[in-house]
Amino acid sequence: MAKHNDRSDPVAEQRPLAELLRLPAGPVDLSTIATDSTVGFPGRGKDDVGTVGAALVPELEDLQERLFANGRATPETAPRVLLVLQGMDTSGKGGVIKHAIGMVDPQGVDITSFKSPTKTELAHPFLWRIERALPAPGMVGIFDRSHYEDVLIVRVHDLVPEAVWSARYAEINAWEEALVAGGTTVVKCFLHVSHDKQKERLLERLDDPTKYWKYNPGDVEERQHWPAYTEAYEAALEQCSTQHAPWFVVPADRKWYRNWAVAQLLVEHLRGLDLAWPAADFDVSTEQARVAAS
Amino acid sequence: MAKHNDRSDPVAEQRPLAELLRLPAGPVDLSTIATDSTVGFPGRGKDDVGTVGAALVPELEDLQERLFANGRATPETAPRVLLVLQGMDTSGKGGVIKHAIGMVDPQGVDITSFKSPTKTELAHPFLWRIERALPAPGMVGIFDRSHYEDVLIVRVHDLVPEAVWSARYAEINAWEEALVAGGTTVVKCFLHVSHDKQKERLLERLDDPTKYWKYNPGDVEERQHWPAYTEAYEAALEQCSTQHAPWFVVPADRKWYRNWAVAQLLVEHLRGLDLAWPAADFDVSTEQARVAAS
């Protein structure tokens, strides 16, 4: 079956990837969105990803340094970027951080991996721990899982009553809207992996003693809940893909494409900030003379 | 004048860099340690650093992933690594993080930049904020400045009475000893830059509008205190280079060498941990069957 992000359109590559991967408005049926697409990739395939990826680095470095510089020079007004990574087990949140975020100066990046909430965190509203992890001015924050877990695992496993989780979609939308209004660009990526590919990746972990540590017998139990997770993801994507903070669905069956795509989305969003280098708040020639005399 | 880390010794390159850069015991006179040395670099010079650096990456990735894997599998016993970066302004702490630490999976790295202490931090003993920033099991912590500022800027600017700062060397040694005994490998790097090179780098910042944000007129005032900072560094290096946590003096006039040297020191220390991949705590064939059936 042809899926709407198949590479059937030869002009697709001319358009920003953010347009191509942005979740269309309306009901979400993940089975209609290909997991193995390479839409928008400006090359023939995997063999080109080294070159294509390397070509991104200078621009990504330049843009991220501008962001960071603004954070230092004018923290009151400098923007922030928040990249949210969600996806089923094995969809590759870790791989994206290693390969895409690994392109960026680590000083400008602030990664938070959200685990099961602690007792202290559970004693607060669900957005409390999220709020505390937000990036500082000039920083690129990365959320490896996020507040969306509070409408995903929480919904699938009935960790709170339905009345509670069902109210959270609106809460999340309002909270993200305020975040964006405050100067944070929010880039939400759903890494979309297929049920078969998940099995393949779990088996790979069991085939390789250097990967045993990534495997947990509980992963199989979670895998039994695939339909419930799919339903929960569809609800979250549908209800929380807003004008101010849309969801991007990143096909994640091909690791090389997934990693490139997230880096490309980051570049496009940084470009959109249109950041100038901060002006000097001192007299340059005076300072040159002072340094020269020192 | 020949300095003790000049590349006069043709077998120097066979020895671990940690041996070559480790501060010798005894009185410290920084003027006798070259800032432009490239001791231990296994190549002819700058033109080779791309190749030499790239050759480090696979081993660094492997070692860091082993560390991270142990942190996940056995957090109670997994080691931690703490890299402490100190040096005069423009010595390149930021450059090291970008280029050397940038080689490592960002998920396994936890960077803390210590600024002027806040009111809350000042209301606590000086090691309080340091303790809170220590890396978790399996992580590589990076301190961009550190507790050493409490015997450097604090000493130079008389921010506390001499009786207070002079007691801190022993406090630091005892604290670091406990840290190491608890399973943290501490790698302390002093980035050793010359007075002339600092001037050159400050002027570069003033010559390039994309670098204005890195310049602060206060840098010139700090530069006037060069002799006092040198004295404070000599005291800190001399008194706090211990068996459990020695200081490494990294010549920092050549950026390419400095960045390579810190990456190489990190590799050597990670190697020294001799980390195995965590064993499976499940029955592999049982799990293979469970996944296959799922």
XYZ file of C-alpha atoms in Angstrom:
588
model
C 0.000 0.000 0.000
C 1.365 3.416 -0.874
C 1.786 5.564 2.221
C 1.619 9.305 2.214
C 5.302 9.830 2.936
C 6.555 7.476 0.238
C 9.154 8.985 -2.043
C 6.854 9.108 -5.003
C 7.158 12.844 -5.385
C 10.364 13.938 -7.121
C 10.048 17.516 -5.920
C 9.731 16.390 -2.290
C 13.454 16.881 -1.892
C 13.215 20.558 -2.692
C 10.931 21.200 0.249
C 12.021 21.637 3.876
C 12.013 18.321 5.694
C 9.893 19.929 8.390
C 7.113 20.273 5.832
C 7.494 16.715 4.645
C 7.500 15.123 8.104
C 5.060 17.398 9.841
C 2.019 15.436 10.949
C -0.974 16.459 8.832
C -3.985 17.731 10.748
C -6.821 15.326 11.348
C -7.209 11.798 12.653
C -3.949 9.886 12.999
C -3.592 6.316 11.817
C 0.041 5.310 12.201
C -0.433 2.301 9.944
C -0.818 4.716 7.029
C 2.551 6.367 7.660
C 5.559 4.442 6.336
C 8.281 3.512 8.825
C 10.880 2.839 6.142
C 10.509 5.987 4.070
C 13.562 8.102 3.244
C 11.509 11.085 2.144
C 13.455 14.287 1.625
C 16.875 12.660 1.818
C 19.081 14.478 -0.700
C 21.048 11.465 -1.855
C 20.501 8.011 -3.235
C 20.574 6.183 0.069
C 22.666 4.872 2.907
C 25.938 5.092 1.006
C 25.510 8.853 0.746
C 24.611 9.538 4.346
C 28.211 10.067 5.428
C 28.643 12.831 2.882
C 25.191 14.325 3.381
C 25.557 14.240 7.164
C 29.047 15.746 7.070
C 27.735 18.540 4.887
C 25.258 19.457 7.638
C 27.911 19.860 10.313
C 29.349 23.306 9.455
C 25.909 24.905 9.281
C 24.710 23.135 12.415
C 27.833 24.290 14.276
C 27.425 27.844 13.059
C 23.740 28.024 13.960
C 24.143 26.406 17.343
C 27.032 28.712 18.201
C 24.938 31.740 17.294
C 22.215 30.460 19.597
C 24.710 29.850 22.396
C 26.342 33.256 21.869
C 22.966 34.960 22.190
C 22.333 32.989 25.375
C 25.528 34.381 26.831
C 25.153 37.942 25.553
C 21.431 38.498 26.154
C 20.013 35.735 28.323
C 16.834 37.761 28.964
C 15.806 37.589 25.328
C 17.789 34.712 23.804
C 15.762 31.868 22.367
C 15.973 28.265 23.471
C 15.344 25.082 21.531
C 13.754 21.944 22.906
C 13.931 18.708 20.960
C 11.533 16.080 22.271
C 12.248 12.471 21.312
C 9.538 9.864 21.699
C 9.118 6.436 20.202
C 8.568 2.783 20.987
C 11.427 0.745 22.466
C 14.234 0.279 19.900
C 13.001 3.203 17.806
C 16.399 4.759 18.426
C 16.173 7.727 20.745
C 19.671 6.889 21.961
C 21.002 6.482 18.440
C 19.637 9.882 17.458
C 21.315 11.518 20.432
C 24.622 9.824 19.693
C 24.675 10.482 15.962
C 22.603 13.631 15.372
C 23.083 15.513 18.628
C 26.664 14.261 18.671
C 27.306 16.669 15.777
C 26.720 19.638 18.075
C 29.138 21.239 20.552
C 28.277 19.414 23.799
C 28.493 22.678 25.770
C 25.387 23.913 24.025
C 23.332 20.802 24.635
C 21.433 19.773 27.751
C 20.129 16.203 27.666
C 17.542 14.858 30.066
C 16.536 11.201 30.042
C 13.240 10.808 31.799
C 12.949 7.545 33.718
C 10.109 6.297 35.921
C 9.269 9.228 38.161
C 10.723 9.208 41.668
C 8.549 9.494 44.767
C 9.330 13.196 44.959
C 8.390 13.680 41.327
C 5.157 11.730 41.805
C 4.276 14.021 44.679
C 4.156 16.946 42.217
C 2.032 17.669 39.139
C 3.358 15.721 36.140
C 4.823 18.799 34.468
C 6.895 19.722 37.533
C 9.921 17.599 36.683
C 9.643 18.598 33.027
C 9.676 22.283 33.854
C 12.830 21.838 35.906
C 14.617 20.236 32.972
C 13.908 22.984 30.435
C 16.921 24.372 28.570
C 18.509 27.647 29.635
C 18.676 30.585 27.192
C 20.867 29.766 24.200
C 20.768 26.051 24.871
C 19.429 23.124 22.881
C 17.572 20.910 25.329
C 17.038 17.272 24.434
C 14.301 15.248 26.080
C 14.817 11.512 25.794
C 11.199 10.678 26.634
C 9.204 13.543 28.098
C 5.898 14.705 29.517
C 4.289 12.591 26.797
C 5.020 9.487 28.875
C 2.259 10.804 31.130
C -0.253 10.073 28.373
C 1.558 6.993 26.991
C 2.867 4.433 29.503
C 0.564 5.977 32.085
C -2.454 5.413 29.847
C -1.417 1.943 28.678
C -0.795 0.703 32.221
C -3.614 2.597 33.940
C -1.182 4.324 36.265
C -3.674 7.095 36.918
C -7.467 7.180 36.367
C -8.651 7.949 32.833
C -10.169 11.211 34.036
C -6.686 12.326 34.991
C -4.749 11.324 31.893
C -7.461 12.382 29.505
C -7.267 15.928 30.867
C -3.543 16.039 30.203
C -3.700 16.570 26.451
C -5.198 19.989 26.976
C -2.805 20.689 29.827
C 0.136 19.790 27.627
C -1.109 21.993 24.822
C -1.554 24.976 27.100
C 1.822 24.420 28.741
C 3.631 24.079 25.422
C 1.899 27.162 24.098
C 3.201 29.203 27.018
C 6.648 27.690 26.529
C 6.718 28.683 22.887
C 5.355 32.155 23.672
C 8.234 32.514 26.116
C 10.787 31.992 23.369
C 11.373 28.257 23.198
C 11.212 26.507 19.838
C 9.743 23.068 20.452
C 10.599 20.296 17.988
C 8.717 17.103 18.781
C 9.887 13.985 16.962
C 8.057 10.695 17.038
C 10.489 8.012 15.886
C 8.223 5.721 13.961
C 9.445 2.124 13.905
C 7.583 -0.964 12.709
C 6.556 -3.922 14.835
C 8.783 -6.204 12.752
C 11.787 -3.931 12.988
C 11.411 -3.846 16.758
C 11.586 -7.631 16.858
C 14.674 -7.595 14.652
C 16.412 -5.066 16.907
C 15.542 -6.941 20.090
C 16.959 -10.124 18.554
C 20.113 -8.256 17.546
C 20.635 -7.263 21.161
C 20.386 -10.923 22.146
C 22.813 -11.973 19.428
C 25.608 -9.712 20.551
C 27.131 -9.880 24.051
C 28.168 -6.218 23.750
C 24.462 -5.384 23.539
C 23.046 -7.553 26.340
C 22.998 -4.520 28.626
C 20.466 -2.872 26.341
C 18.045 -5.773 26.685
C 15.529 -6.202 29.445
C 13.127 -9.148 29.663
C 10.420 -6.583 30.410
C 10.821 -5.333 26.820
C 8.860 -8.390 25.640
C 5.987 -7.612 27.996
C 5.929 -4.055 26.735
C 5.936 -5.381 23.196
C 2.713 -7.292 23.968
C 1.128 -3.897 24.517
C 2.053 -2.680 21.038
C -1.579 -2.058 19.966
C -2.319 -0.123 23.158
C 0.842 1.949 22.753
C -0.024 2.625 19.137
C -3.445 3.842 20.195
C -1.937 6.007 22.922
C 0.602 7.479 20.485
C -2.101 8.181 17.930
C -4.102 10.052 20.541
C -1.100 12.062 21.710
C -0.006 12.920 18.183
C -3.487 13.851 17.100
C -4.422 15.905 20.116
C -1.082 17.593 20.712
C 0.118 18.446 17.225
C -0.576 22.148 17.409
C 0.298 25.187 15.373
C 2.853 26.303 17.958
C 4.320 22.852 18.555
C 3.558 20.349 15.810
C 4.632 16.730 15.851
C 7.061 15.407 13.282
C 6.809 11.734 12.418
C 10.315 10.480 11.606
C 10.453 7.137 9.794
C 12.822 5.125 11.980
C 13.270 1.709 10.392
C 16.429 2.923 8.677
C 18.792 4.208 11.329
C 20.859 6.273 8.911
C 17.796 8.112 7.641
C 16.343 8.624 11.131
C 19.578 10.173 12.428
C 20.000 12.409 9.405
C 16.356 13.494 9.524
C 16.511 14.654 13.129
C 19.737 16.580 12.456
C 18.117 18.149 9.410
C 14.995 19.120 11.393
C 17.218 20.723 13.997
C 19.101 22.690 11.333
C 15.871 23.902 9.747
C 14.472 25.075 13.082
C 17.723 26.807 14.028
C 17.767 28.500 10.635
C 14.248 29.700 11.313
C 15.474 31.624 14.356
C 17.492 33.815 11.986
C 20.035 34.639 14.653
C 22.618 37.368 14.297
C 25.892 37.352 16.205
C 25.573 39.500 19.331
C 26.889 43.023 18.892
C 29.798 44.237 20.993
C 28.654 45.993 24.170
C 32.070 47.666 24.408
C 34.118 49.903 22.142
C 36.191 47.598 19.975
C 39.114 49.910 19.270
C 39.385 50.976 22.911
C 39.557 47.343 23.901
C 42.088 46.539 21.200
C 44.330 49.260 22.611
C 43.828 48.014 26.182
C 44.715 44.431 25.260
C 47.683 45.537 23.150
C 49.035 47.542 26.079
C 48.564 44.687 28.539
C 65.738 27.498 27.420
C 64.985 23.795 27.149
C 61.894 22.887 29.155
C 61.302 19.512 30.636
C 58.461 18.621 28.317
C 60.258 19.553 25.116
C 60.206 16.828 22.491
C 63.883 16.092 22.876
C 63.325 12.475 23.749
C 62.612 10.279 20.721
C 61.131 7.484 22.845
C 58.683 9.869 24.542
C 56.071 8.897 22.006
C 56.151 5.291 23.118
C 55.098 6.199 26.654
C 51.544 6.920 27.819
C 50.746 10.606 27.564
C 49.599 10.484 31.181
C 53.199 9.765 32.154
C 54.556 12.537 29.973
C 52.134 15.215 31.168
C 51.810 14.234 34.783
C 53.136 16.973 37.027
C 56.395 15.841 38.631
C 56.454 15.908 42.448
C 58.109 18.859 44.117
C 57.977 22.621 43.797
C 56.106 23.891 40.741
C 57.500 26.672 38.577
C 55.209 27.053 35.574
C 57.811 29.088 33.707
C 59.866 25.898 33.385
C 57.054 24.003 31.663
C 56.643 24.721 27.950
C 53.260 25.950 26.763
C 53.940 25.125 23.108
C 55.190 21.573 23.461
C 53.637 18.782 21.426
C 55.162 16.039 23.540
C 53.810 12.570 22.908
C 51.920 13.483 19.749
C 52.233 10.512 17.393
C 52.517 12.499 14.193
C 54.558 15.262 12.659
C 52.295 18.107 13.627
C 49.076 19.934 12.985
C 48.567 18.435 9.535
C 48.324 14.990 11.085
C 45.923 15.806 13.876
C 42.835 15.034 11.816
C 44.046 11.518 11.160
C 45.446 10.970 14.646
C 42.285 12.322 16.263
C 39.994 10.276 14.031
C 41.973 7.173 14.951
C 41.115 7.794 18.619
C 37.380 7.892 18.053
C 36.554 4.172 17.719
C 38.442 3.273 20.892
C 37.027 6.234 22.788
C 33.506 5.260 21.715
C 34.028 1.644 22.686
C 35.509 2.485 26.097
C 32.906 5.106 26.921
C 30.087 2.770 25.939
C 31.487 0.062 28.202
C 31.547 2.569 31.047
C 27.984 3.656 30.298
C 26.801 0.049 29.986
C 28.241 -0.767 33.405
C 26.505 2.285 34.807
C 23.207 0.935 33.553
C 23.755 -2.705 34.478
C 25.410 -2.321 37.895
C 25.091 1.254 39.123
C 26.106 0.224 42.656
C 29.588 -0.742 41.539
C 30.122 0.984 38.181
C 32.978 3.466 38.013
C 32.646 7.132 37.114
C 35.127 9.449 35.472
C 35.578 13.111 36.296
C 37.590 15.355 34.001
C 38.475 18.669 35.605
C 39.469 21.506 33.271
C 41.267 24.524 34.648
C 43.342 27.200 32.992
C 43.727 30.936 32.501
C 41.233 32.787 30.285
C 41.665 31.777 26.620
C 43.489 28.569 27.558
C 40.704 26.735 25.785
C 38.459 24.906 28.210
C 35.577 25.450 25.813
C 37.622 24.327 22.818
C 38.550 21.111 24.595
C 34.927 20.372 25.382
C 33.860 21.042 21.813
C 36.615 19.088 20.100
C 37.744 16.397 22.545
C 34.564 15.738 24.519
C 32.623 16.236 21.292
C 34.056 12.885 20.170
C 32.055 11.087 22.862
C 28.383 10.062 22.822
C 26.699 13.054 24.497
C 24.431 10.734 26.501
C 27.405 9.551 28.482
C 28.733 13.003 29.287
C 27.618 15.400 31.996
C 29.115 18.889 31.695
C 29.036 21.463 34.465
C 30.334 24.995 33.925
C 30.999 26.601 37.253
C 30.279 30.326 37.283
C 30.467 32.770 40.187
C 28.684 31.045 43.041
C 25.077 32.040 43.699
C 23.905 33.288 47.074
C 22.616 29.835 47.902
C 25.923 28.260 46.942
C 27.846 30.805 49.004
C 25.714 29.901 51.995
C 27.161 26.380 51.888
C 30.699 25.000 52.222
C 32.604 25.474 48.944
C 32.463 21.777 48.047
C 28.673 21.639 48.319
C 27.918 22.735 44.772
C 30.760 20.560 43.473
C 29.420 17.463 45.198
C 26.010 18.043 43.617
C 27.527 18.107 40.136
C 29.421 14.829 40.401
C 28.816 12.335 37.589
C 26.448 9.413 38.062
C 27.712 5.812 37.736
C 28.900 5.089 34.213
C 29.115 8.755 33.292
C 31.996 10.976 32.264
C 31.608 14.228 34.181
C 33.285 17.333 32.820
C 34.009 20.273 35.087
C 34.620 23.495 33.195
C 36.284 25.229 36.168
C 35.792 23.513 39.502
C 36.441 23.572 43.237
C 39.915 24.834 42.341
C 38.429 28.271 41.720
C 38.074 28.383 45.498
C 41.870 28.531 45.784
C 42.433 30.529 42.569
C 40.160 33.504 41.908
C 39.226 33.456 45.575
C 42.887 33.734 46.577
C 43.823 36.279 43.937
C 40.919 38.569 44.829
C 40.907 37.973 48.590
C 37.319 36.779 48.486
C 37.778 34.951 51.777
C 40.461 35.363 54.452
C 43.783 33.618 53.855
C 43.153 31.330 56.827
C 40.114 30.006 54.979
C 41.582 29.466 51.526
C 44.859 28.139 52.819
C 43.018 25.349 54.621
C 41.293 24.337 51.405
C 44.223 22.530 49.794
C 44.071 19.869 52.479
C 40.285 19.803 52.301
C 40.415 19.296 48.557
C 42.953 16.506 48.883
C 40.873 14.682 51.484
C 37.700 15.152 49.474
C 39.263 13.951 46.235
C 40.773 10.966 48.030
C 37.327 9.907 49.236
C 35.931 10.470 45.762
C 38.556 8.245 44.187
C 38.125 5.605 46.902
C 34.419 5.612 46.041
C 35.146 4.632 42.451
C 35.604 7.896 40.556
C 38.653 8.316 38.341
C 39.671 11.952 38.571
C 41.614 13.451 35.655
C 42.695 17.008 36.379
C 44.004 18.989 33.424
C 45.644 22.365 33.715
C 45.592 23.958 30.266
C 48.881 25.786 30.218
C 48.857 28.829 27.958
C 51.472 31.572 27.695
C 50.957 35.226 28.533
C 51.699 36.163 24.904
C 49.290 33.596 23.493
C 46.550 34.950 25.741
C 47.069 38.408 24.292
C 46.945 37.013 20.760
C 43.683 35.183 21.485
C 42.061 38.208 23.112
C 43.000 40.298 20.074
C 41.557 37.626 17.782
C 38.235 37.936 19.587
C 38.299 41.669 18.952
C 39.179 41.189 15.295
C 36.206 39.006 14.508
C 32.592 40.139 15.029
C 31.531 36.491 15.398
C 33.768 36.353 18.481
C 32.832 39.586 20.231
C 30.512 37.664 22.525
C 33.498 35.799 23.931
C 35.196 39.026 24.949
C 34.627 40.871 28.168
C 36.443 44.086 29.113
C 36.990 42.504 32.524
C 39.329 40.020 30.825
C 41.983 42.745 30.651
C 41.718 43.418 34.380
C 42.084 39.719 35.066
C 45.098 39.657 32.777
C 46.767 42.295 34.990
C 46.645 39.674 37.733
C 48.596 37.143 35.664
C 51.477 36.869 38.171
C 49.070 36.381 41.081
C 47.111 33.744 39.139
C 50.347 31.999 38.216
C 51.318 31.893 41.862
C 47.883 30.600 42.848
C 47.997 27.914 40.151
C 51.482 26.870 41.203
C 50.292 26.466 44.779
C 47.203 24.487 43.746
C 49.150 22.242 41.391
C 51.917 21.650 43.895
C 49.718 21.021 46.900
C 46.971 19.072 45.201
C 48.801 16.808 42.784
C 48.377 13.611 44.738
C 48.906 9.949 44.112
C 45.142 9.386 43.841
C 44.439 12.500 41.772
C 47.515 13.931 40.056
C 47.499 17.064 37.940
C 48.305 16.900 34.254
C 49.805 20.004 32.689
C 48.582 20.203 29.099
C 50.541 22.592 26.859
C 47.790 24.776 25.412
C 49.400 27.242 23.017
C 48.629 24.931 20.104
C 44.914 24.272 20.071
C 45.176 21.136 17.965
C 47.670 19.564 20.381
C 45.713 20.603 23.477
C 42.487 19.065 22.167
C 44.189 15.860 21.088
C 46.061 15.588 24.393
C 42.927 15.781 26.524
C 41.175 13.182 24.352
C 44.242 10.958 24.626
C 44.367 11.357 28.425
C 40.708 10.405 28.583
C 41.300 7.304 26.465
C 44.234 6.235 28.611
C 42.254 6.600 31.820
C 39.250 4.751 30.392
C 41.577 1.974 29.236
C 42.918 1.762 32.754
C 39.449 0.869 34.036
C 39.694 -2.367 32.051
C 35.943 -2.624 31.717
C 34.173 -5.748 30.491
C 30.739 -5.633 28.903
C 28.078 -6.439 31.506
C 26.994 -10.074 31.515
C 23.392 -10.960 30.730
C 21.278 -11.235 33.879
C 18.744 -13.309 31.938
C 18.866 -16.552 30.001
C 19.741 -15.596 26.446
C 18.117 -18.516 24.625
C 14.924 -18.243 26.664
C 14.724 -14.569 25.719
C 15.470 -15.272 22.077
C 12.532 -17.668 22.042
C 10.268 -15.163 23.793
C 11.121 -12.385 21.341
C 10.795 -14.705 18.351
C 7.323 -15.718 19.510
C 6.223 -12.139 20.106
